């Protein structure tokens, strides 16, 4: 894995607050089976299904992953038998949501439902210490009430080719094809959740240009993380070196806290501050969010891609939408160490990934130079 150098010149029972959300889901000892699992169905966190004489509880969104699975999405609720129960109902509301307000810093567990400051409701998909539902979207999913009962609105099926309605140009199936051995931390949902931070990304120009930009971003991410395998920088000896003490804000998280993290391997205290300021997240004091929250991790990579030129002359986003070519994205990310013949093998690694990814998306490599 290469090291990206970001330059110093860069400037269910849910108990919440005494309110209990109760679902008519069978306890592990119950003899009645939930509706049978179906491969084509979309299940969100809190859904209960049965398979092979056992009930299973979905911890987060899933489709076409048979219980018990091997990713941890299904929690075995024990053996069952008998008839199918009634759909889940929600107590504490009369035809609508009635859940407590979200509190920053409060511990929440999977299944907790809160009302956020935007007036909308969210359900915890993973235990968390009070992360923001609109920022830490790996931990929270939107929650909507369907009249007299509780329930979540299922998302569109991402395994098909995305529709031409503004959806991300890479489907989940294509993402999985690009990264067959990826770390479970790097999720398709985390990537999609990060896109709202930079709406111009992969949504500028023709359909081919949009796919080329998405492929270029993912090809560089592929190189930096060994195929979305690595979350943090592997050379721990470098960790203490990324604290620039000349900055007035210093390194409040500790001298060794600003090592490379995430898809673009964000490093240095000043980059954590700049990215955090741009994203509205205090990454200077909480740099670990980049290695614990998939959406935040992807947002830092998109921050660099869309706003920073690094050792190049343009942002990687501009390189792709203005026809400069994939080679200029390499220059902007790690050009001082790779371009101009400095490390042709590393450049070729990025180029090969880009060529493979545009092939998966069914487009050509586009204008401009592939290399730098």
CSV table of C-alpha atoms in Angstrom, one decimal:
chain,number,residue,atom,x,y,z
A,1,UNK,CA,0.0,0.0,0.0
A,2,UNK,CA,1.5,3.4,-0.9
A,3,UNK,CA,1.4,6.3,1.4
A,4,UNK,CA,-0.5,9.3,0.2
A,5,UNK,CA,1.2,12.5,1.3
A,6,UNK,CA,-1.3,15.3,1.9
A,7,UNK,CA,0.8,18.3,1.8
A,8,UNK,CA,1.6,20.8,4.5
A,9,UNK,CA,0.6,23.6,2.2
A,10,UNK,CA,-3.1,22.4,2.2
A,11,UNK,CA,-5.3,24.7,4.3
A,12,UNK,CA,-35.2,-5.5,19.7
A,13,UNK,CA,-36.0,-3.4,22.8
A,14,UNK,CA,-35.1,0.2,22.6
A,15,UNK,CA,-35.0,2.2,25.8
A,16,UNK,CA,-34.1,5.8,25.3
A,17,UNK,CA,-34.7,8.5,28.0
A,18,UNK,CA,-37.4,6.4,29.7
A,19,UNK,CA,-39.4,5.8,26.5
A,20,UNK,CA,-39.6,2.2,25.3
A,21,UNK,CA,-40.1,1.2,21.7
A,22,UNK,CA,-41.6,-2.3,21.7
A,23,UNK,CA,-42.0,-4.4,18.6
A,24,UNK,CA,-44.1,-7.5,18.4
A,25,UNK,CA,-41.0,-9.6,17.6
A,26,UNK,CA,-40.9,-13.0,19.2
A,27,UNK,CA,-38.4,-13.7,22.0
A,28,UNK,CA,-35.9,-16.4,21.4
A,29,UNK,CA,-38.0,-18.9,23.4
A,30,UNK,CA,-41.2,-18.4,21.4
A,31,UNK,CA,-42.5,-21.2,19.3
A,32,UNK,CA,-44.0,-19.1,16.5
A,33,UNK,CA,-41.9,-18.5,13.4
A,34,UNK,CA,-41.6,-15.1,11.8
A,35,UNK,CA,-42.3,-14.7,8.0
A,36,UNK,CA,-39.9,-16.9,6.0
A,37,UNK,CA,-36.7,-15.2,4.7
A,38,UNK,CA,-36.8,-14.4,0.9
A,39,UNK,CA,-33.8,-13.8,-1.2
A,40,UNK,CA,-35.4,-11.0,-3.2
A,41,UNK,CA,-36.7,-9.1,-0.2
A,42,UNK,CA,-35.0,-6.0,1.3
A,43,UNK,CA,-34.7,-6.2,5.1
A,44,UNK,CA,-33.8,-3.2,7.3
A,45,UNK,CA,-32.5,-3.1,10.9
A,46,UNK,CA,-35.1,-4.7,13.3
A,47,UNK,CA,-36.8,-7.0,10.7
A,48,UNK,CA,-37.4,-10.5,11.8
A,49,UNK,CA,-37.5,-13.6,9.6
A,50,UNK,CA,-37.4,-17.3,9.9
A,51,UNK,CA,-35.3,-19.9,8.2
A,52,UNK,CA,-34.6,-23.6,8.9
A,53,UNK,CA,-36.6,-23.5,12.1
A,54,UNK,CA,-35.0,-20.5,13.6
A,55,UNK,CA,-36.0,-16.8,13.9
A,56,UNK,CA,-33.4,-14.2,12.9
A,57,UNK,CA,-33.2,-10.5,13.6
A,58,UNK,CA,-31.6,-8.1,11.0
A,59,UNK,CA,-29.2,-5.7,12.6
A,60,UNK,CA,-29.0,-3.5,9.5
A,61,UNK,CA,-30.0,-3.3,5.8
A,62,UNK,CA,-29.5,-6.5,3.9
A,63,UNK,CA,-30.7,-8.3,0.8
A,64,UNK,CA,-30.0,-11.8,-0.6
A,65,UNK,CA,-27.9,-12.8,2.4
A,66,UNK,CA,-29.4,-16.0,3.8
A,67,UNK,CA,-29.5,-16.3,7.6
A,68,UNK,CA,-27.4,-16.9,9.6
A,69,UNK,CA,-24.8,-15.5,7.0
A,70,UNK,CA,-21.2,-14.7,7.8
A,71,UNK,CA,-21.2,-10.9,8.1
A,72,UNK,CA,-23.0,-10.6,11.4
A,73,UNK,CA,-26.1,-8.9,9.9
A,74,UNK,CA,-28.4,-11.7,11.2
A,75,UNK,CA,-28.8,-12.4,15.0
A,76,UNK,CA,-30.1,-15.8,15.8
A,77,UNK,CA,-33.2,-15.5,18.0
A,78,UNK,CA,-33.5,-19.2,18.6
A,79,UNK,CA,-35.7,-22.1,17.4
A,80,UNK,CA,-39.2,-21.5,16.3
A,81,UNK,CA,-42.3,-23.3,14.9
A,82,UNK,CA,-46.0,-22.6,14.3
A,83,UNK,CA,-47.8,-19.9,12.5
A,84,UNK,CA,-46.6,-16.5,11.2
A,85,UNK,CA,-47.2,-13.6,13.7
A,86,UNK,CA,-48.9,-10.3,13.0
A,87,UNK,CA,-46.7,-7.5,11.6
A,88,UNK,CA,-44.8,-5.4,14.2
A,89,UNK,CA,-46.6,-2.6,16.0
A,90,UNK,CA,-45.2,0.3,17.9
A,91,UNK,CA,-46.3,1.4,21.3
A,92,UNK,CA,-46.0,5.0,22.5
A,93,UNK,CA,-47.5,6.6,19.4
A,94,UNK,CA,-51.0,7.1,18.0
A,95,UNK,CA,-50.7,6.8,14.3
A,96,UNK,CA,-47.2,8.4,14.2
A,97,UNK,CA,-43.8,8.6,15.7
A,98,UNK,CA,-43.4,9.5,19.4
A,99,UNK,CA,-39.8,8.9,20.4
A,100,UNK,CA,-37.4,10.9,22.5
A,101,UNK,CA,-35.0,13.6,21.2
A,102,UNK,CA,-31.5,12.6,20.3
A,103,UNK,CA,-28.9,13.6,22.9
A,104,UNK,CA,-25.3,14.1,21.9
A,105,UNK,CA,-23.0,11.9,23.9
A,106,UNK,CA,-25.7,9.5,25.1
A,107,UNK,CA,-25.1,5.8,24.5
A,108,UNK,CA,-27.5,4.2,22.1
A,109,UNK,CA,-27.9,0.6,21.2
A,110,UNK,CA,-29.1,-1.1,18.0
A,111,UNK,CA,-32.8,-0.5,17.6
A,112,UNK,CA,-33.0,2.7,19.5
A,113,UNK,CA,-35.2,5.3,17.8
A,114,UNK,CA,-34.7,9.1,18.3
A,115,UNK,CA,-36.0,12.4,17.0
A,116,UNK,CA,-33.1,14.4,15.6
A,117,UNK,CA,-32.7,18.2,15.5
A,118,UNK,CA,-33.9,18.2,11.9
A,119,UNK,CA,-37.3,17.0,13.1
A,120,UNK,CA,-36.8,13.5,11.5
A,121,UNK,CA,-36.6,10.1,13.2
A,122,UNK,CA,-33.7,7.7,13.0
A,123,UNK,CA,-33.1,4.2,14.2
A,124,UNK,CA,-29.7,3.0,15.5
A,125,UNK,CA,-28.3,0.3,13.2
A,126,UNK,CA,-25.2,-0.1,15.4
A,127,UNK,CA,-24.4,0.7,19.1
A,128,UNK,CA,-22.9,4.2,19.3
A,129,UNK,CA,-22.0,6.9,21.9
A,130,UNK,CA,-24.4,9.5,20.6
A,131,UNK,CA,-23.1,10.1,17.1
A,132,UNK,CA,-25.0,12.5,14.9
A,133,UNK,CA,-27.6,10.6,12.7
A,134,UNK,CA,-27.0,12.8,9.8
A,135,UNK,CA,-23.2,12.6,9.8
A,136,UNK,CA,-22.5,9.1,11.2
A,137,UNK,CA,-24.9,7.4,8.8
A,138,UNK,CA,-23.3,3.9,9.3
A,139,UNK,CA,-24.7,4.0,12.8
A,140,UNK,CA,-28.2,5.4,12.0
A,141,UNK,CA,-30.9,4.9,9.4
A,142,UNK,CA,-33.9,7.1,8.7
A,143,UNK,CA,-37.0,5.8,10.3
A,144,UNK,CA,-40.6,6.5,9.2
A,145,UNK,CA,-43.9,5.5,10.7
A,146,UNK,CA,-46.5,3.9,8.5
A,147,UNK,CA,-49.7,5.1,10.0
A,148,UNK,CA,-50.6,3.1,13.1
A,149,UNK,CA,-47.5,0.9,13.1
A,150,UNK,CA,-43.8,1.4,13.2
A,151,UNK,CA,-41.6,0.5,10.3
A,152,UNK,CA,-38.7,1.6,8.2
A,153,UNK,CA,-39.0,2.6,4.5
A,154,UNK,CA,-36.9,0.1,2.5
A,155,UNK,CA,-34.3,1.7,0.2
A,156,UNK,CA,-34.2,1.0,-3.5
A,157,UNK,CA,-32.5,-2.2,-4.6
A,158,UNK,CA,-28.9,-1.1,-5.1
A,159,UNK,CA,-27.8,-4.4,-6.7
A,160,UNK,CA,-29.3,-3.5,-10.0
A,161,UNK,CA,-27.9,-0.8,-12.3
A,162,UNK,CA,-28.7,2.6,-10.8
A,163,UNK,CA,-31.5,4.5,-12.5
A,164,UNK,CA,-31.0,7.7,-14.3
A,165,UNK,CA,-32.6,9.7,-11.6
A,166,UNK,CA,-29.6,11.2,-9.8
A,167,UNK,CA,-28.6,7.9,-8.1
A,168,UNK,CA,-25.0,7.0,-7.8
A,169,UNK,CA,-23.6,5.7,-11.1
A,170,UNK,CA,-22.0,2.6,-9.4
A,171,UNK,CA,-24.4,-0.1,-8.2
A,172,UNK,CA,-23.7,-2.1,-5.1
A,173,UNK,CA,-23.1,-5.2,-7.3
A,174,UNK,CA,-20.5,-3.3,-9.3
A,175,UNK,CA,-18.9,-2.0,-6.1
A,176,UNK,CA,-18.7,-5.5,-4.8
A,177,UNK,CA,-17.2,-6.6,-8.1
A,178,UNK,CA,-14.5,-3.9,-7.9
A,179,UNK,CA,-13.6,-4.8,-4.3
A,180,UNK,CA,-14.3,-8.5,-3.8
A,181,UNK,CA,-11.9,-8.8,-0.8
A,182,UNK,CA,-12.7,-5.5,0.9
A,183,UNK,CA,-12.7,-5.0,4.6
A,184,UNK,CA,-16.3,-5.1,5.9
A,185,UNK,CA,-15.7,-1.6,7.3
A,186,UNK,CA,-15.9,-0.1,3.8
A,187,UNK,CA,-19.5,-0.4,2.9
A,188,UNK,CA,-21.4,0.6,-0.2
A,189,UNK,CA,-24.0,2.3,2.0
A,190,UNK,CA,-21.2,4.3,3.7
A,191,UNK,CA,-20.0,5.5,0.3
A,192,UNK,CA,-23.5,6.4,-0.8
A,193,UNK,CA,-24.2,8.2,2.5
A,194,UNK,CA,-21.0,10.3,2.0
A,195,UNK,CA,-22.0,11.6,-1.5
A,196,UNK,CA,-24.3,14.3,-0.1
A,197,UNK,CA,-21.3,16.1,1.2
A,198,UNK,CA,-20.1,16.8,-2.4
A,199,UNK,CA,-23.1,16.7,-4.8
A,200,UNK,CA,-21.0,17.5,-7.9
A,201,UNK,CA,-19.0,14.3,-7.5
A,202,UNK,CA,-19.9,11.8,-10.2
A,203,UNK,CA,-22.9,14.0,-11.2
A,204,UNK,CA,-21.1,16.4,-13.5
A,205,UNK,CA,-21.1,16.1,-17.3
A,206,UNK,CA,-22.4,13.2,-19.4
A,207,UNK,CA,-23.2,9.8,-18.1
A,208,UNK,CA,-19.9,8.5,-19.3
A,209,UNK,CA,-18.0,11.3,-17.6
A,210,UNK,CA,-19.8,10.6,-14.3
A,211,UNK,CA,-18.9,6.9,-14.5
A,212,UNK,CA,-15.3,7.8,-15.4
A,213,UNK,CA,-15.0,10.1,-12.4
A,214,UNK,CA,-16.4,7.5,-10.1
A,215,UNK,CA,-14.1,4.9,-11.5
A,216,UNK,CA,-11.1,7.2,-11.1
A,217,UNK,CA,-11.9,8.0,-7.5
A,218,UNK,CA,-12.4,4.3,-6.7
A,219,UNK,CA,-9.2,3.3,-8.6
A,220,UNK,CA,-7.1,5.7,-6.5
A,221,UNK,CA,-8.8,4.5,-3.3
A,222,UNK,CA,-8.2,0.9,-4.4
A,223,UNK,CA,-4.4,1.7,-4.6
A,224,UNK,CA,-4.2,3.6,-1.3
A,225,UNK,CA,-6.0,0.8,0.7
A,226,UNK,CA,-4.9,-2.4,-1.1
A,227,UNK,CA,-8.4,-2.9,-2.5
A,228,UNK,CA,-10.3,-1.3,0.4
A,229,UNK,CA,-8.6,-3.7,2.8
A,230,UNK,CA,-6.5,-1.3,5.0
A,231,UNK,CA,-8.3,1.2,7.2
A,232,UNK,CA,-5.2,2.7,8.8
A,233,UNK,CA,-1.6,3.3,7.9
A,234,UNK,CA,0.4,0.1,8.3
A,235,UNK,CA,3.7,1.6,9.3
A,236,UNK,CA,3.1,2.5,13.0
A,237,UNK,CA,6.6,4.0,13.3
A,238,UNK,CA,5.3,7.0,11.2
A,239,UNK,CA,2.5,7.8,13.6
A,240,UNK,CA,4.3,10.4,15.8
A,241,UNK,CA,5.5,12.3,12.7
A,242,UNK,CA,2.2,13.7,11.6
A,243,UNK,CA,1.8,16.4,14.3
A,244,UNK,CA,2.8,19.8,13.0
A,245,UNK,CA,3.5,21.6,16.2
A,246,UNK,CA,3.8,25.0,14.4
A,247,UNK,CA,0.0,25.0,14.0
A,248,UNK,CA,-1.7,27.2,16.6
A,249,UNK,CA,-4.3,24.5,17.4
A,250,UNK,CA,-1.7,21.9,18.0
A,251,UNK,CA,-2.5,18.2,18.3
A,252,UNK,CA,-5.2,17.9,21.0
A,253,UNK,CA,-5.8,14.2,20.3
A,254,UNK,CA,-2.1,13.4,20.9
A,255,UNK,CA,1.1,13.6,18.9
A,256,UNK,CA,0.7,10.2,17.4
A,257,UNK,CA,-3.1,10.5,16.6
A,258,UNK,CA,-3.0,11.9,13.1
A,259,UNK,CA,-1.7,8.9,11.1
A,260,UNK,CA,-3.1,7.8,7.8
A,261,UNK,CA,-6.8,6.7,7.9
A,262,UNK,CA,-9.5,5.9,5.5
A,263,UNK,CA,-9.8,5.5,1.8
A,264,UNK,CA,-7.4,8.3,1.0
A,265,UNK,CA,-5.2,7.7,4.0
A,266,UNK,CA,-5.8,11.2,5.5
A,267,UNK,CA,-2.8,12.2,7.6
A,268,UNK,CA,-1.4,15.3,9.5
A,269,UNK,CA,-3.2,17.3,12.1
A,270,UNK,CA,-3.7,20.2,9.7
A,271,UNK,CA,-5.5,18.0,7.2
A,272,UNK,CA,-7.7,16.5,9.9
A,273,UNK,CA,-8.6,20.1,10.9
A,274,UNK,CA,-9.2,21.2,7.3
A,275,UNK,CA,-11.3,18.2,6.4
A,276,UNK,CA,-13.3,18.4,9.7
A,277,UNK,CA,-14.0,22.1,9.2
A,278,UNK,CA,-15.2,21.5,5.7
A,279,UNK,CA,-17.4,18.6,6.8
A,280,UNK,CA,-18.7,20.1,10.0
A,281,UNK,CA,-17.1,17.4,12.1
A,282,UNK,CA,-14.4,17.9,14.8
A,283,UNK,CA,-11.8,15.6,13.4
A,284,UNK,CA,-9.0,17.5,15.0
A,285,UNK,CA,-10.2,16.2,18.4
A,286,UNK,CA,-11.8,13.1,17.2
A,287,UNK,CA,-9.6,11.7,14.4
A,288,UNK,CA,-10.6,8.1,15.2
A,289,UNK,CA,-14.0,8.8,13.5
A,290,UNK,CA,-12.2,8.3,10.2
A,291,UNK,CA,-11.5,4.7,11.1
A,292,UNK,CA,-14.7,3.9,13.0
A,293,UNK,CA,-17.4,5.5,10.8
A,294,UNK,CA,-17.5,4.4,7.2
A,295,UNK,CA,-19.4,7.5,6.0
A,296,UNK,CA,-17.0,9.9,7.7
A,297,UNK,CA,-14.1,7.9,6.2
A,298,UNK,CA,-15.5,8.2,2.7
A,299,UNK,CA,-16.3,11.9,3.2
A,300,UNK,CA,-12.7,12.7,4.0
A,301,UNK,CA,-11.7,11.0,0.8
A,302,UNK,CA,-14.3,13.0,-1.1
A,303,UNK,CA,-13.2,16.2,0.6
A,304,UNK,CA,-9.7,15.7,-0.8
A,305,UNK,CA,-10.9,14.6,-4.2
A,306,UNK,CA,-13.2,17.6,-4.6
A,307,UNK,CA,-11.3,20.4,-2.9
A,308,UNK,CA,-7.5,19.8,-2.8
A,309,UNK,CA,-4.9,20.0,-5.5
A,310,UNK,CA,-2.0,18.5,-3.5
A,311,UNK,CA,1.2,18.5,-5.6
A,312,UNK,CA,-0.8,18.9,-8.8
A,313,UNK,CA,-2.4,22.0,-10.4
A,314,UNK,CA,-6.1,21.0,-10.1
A,315,UNK,CA,-8.4,18.9,-7.9
A,316,UNK,CA,-8.9,15.3,-9.0
A,317,UNK,CA,-12.6,16.2,-9.6
A,318,UNK,CA,-11.7,19.0,-12.0
A,319,UNK,CA,-9.2,16.7,-13.7
A,320,UNK,CA,-11.9,14.3,-14.6
A,321,UNK,CA,-14.7,16.6,-15.5
A,322,UNK,CA,-12.6,19.0,-17.5
A,323,UNK,CA,-10.9,16.4,-19.6
A,324,UNK,CA,-7.4,16.5,-18.2
A,325,UNK,CA,-7.5,12.8,-17.7
A,326,UNK,CA,-6.9,10.2,-15.0
A,327,UNK,CA,-3.1,10.9,-14.9
A,328,UNK,CA,-3.8,14.3,-13.4
A,329,UNK,CA,-5.7,12.7,-10.5
A,330,UNK,CA,-2.5,10.7,-9.7
A,331,UNK,CA,-0.5,13.9,-9.8
A,332,UNK,CA,-2.8,15.6,-7.4
A,333,UNK,CA,-2.9,12.7,-4.9
A,334,UNK,CA,0.7,11.5,-4.9
A,335,UNK,CA,2.5,13.1,-7.9
A,336,UNK,CA,5.6,14.2,-6.0
A,337,UNK,CA,6.4,10.6,-5.2
A,338,UNK,CA,5.1,8.8,-8.3
A,339,UNK,CA,4.9,11.0,-11.4
A,340,UNK,CA,7.6,12.0,-13.8
A,341,UNK,CA,9.1,8.5,-13.7
A,342,UNK,CA,9.6,8.5,-9.9
A,343,UNK,CA,7.7,5.3,-9.4
A,344,UNK,CA,6.1,4.0,-12.6
A,345,UNK,CA,5.0,0.8,-11.0
A,346,UNK,CA,2.8,2.6,-8.6
A,347,UNK,CA,1.4,4.7,-11.4
A,348,UNK,CA,0.6,1.6,-13.4
A,349,UNK,CA,-1.1,0.0,-10.5
A,350,UNK,CA,-3.6,3.0,-10.4
A,351,UNK,CA,-4.0,3.0,-14.2
A,352,UNK,CA,-4.7,-0.7,-14.3
A,353,UNK,CA,-7.4,-0.4,-11.6
A,354,UNK,CA,-9.0,2.5,-13.5
A,355,UNK,CA,-9.1,0.5,-16.7
A,356,UNK,CA,-10.7,-2.4,-14.9
A,357,UNK,CA,-13.3,-0.2,-13.2
A,358,UNK,CA,-14.4,1.7,-16.3
A,359,UNK,CA,-14.7,-1.7,-17.9
A,360,UNK,CA,-17.1,-2.8,-15.2
A,361,UNK,CA,-19.1,0.4,-15.7
A,362,UNK,CA,-19.2,-0.1,-19.4
A,363,UNK,CA,-17.4,3.1,-20.5
A,364,UNK,CA,-14.1,4.1,-22.1
A,365,UNK,CA,-11.1,5.7,-20.3
A,366,UNK,CA,-12.1,9.2,-21.5
A,367,UNK,CA,-10.0,12.1,-22.6
A,368,UNK,CA,-6.6,13.1,-21.4
A,369,UNK,CA,-3.6,11.1,-20.4
A,370,UNK,CA,-3.8,8.0,-18.3
A,371,UNK,CA,-0.4,8.4,-16.8
A,372,UNK,CA,1.6,11.2,-15.3
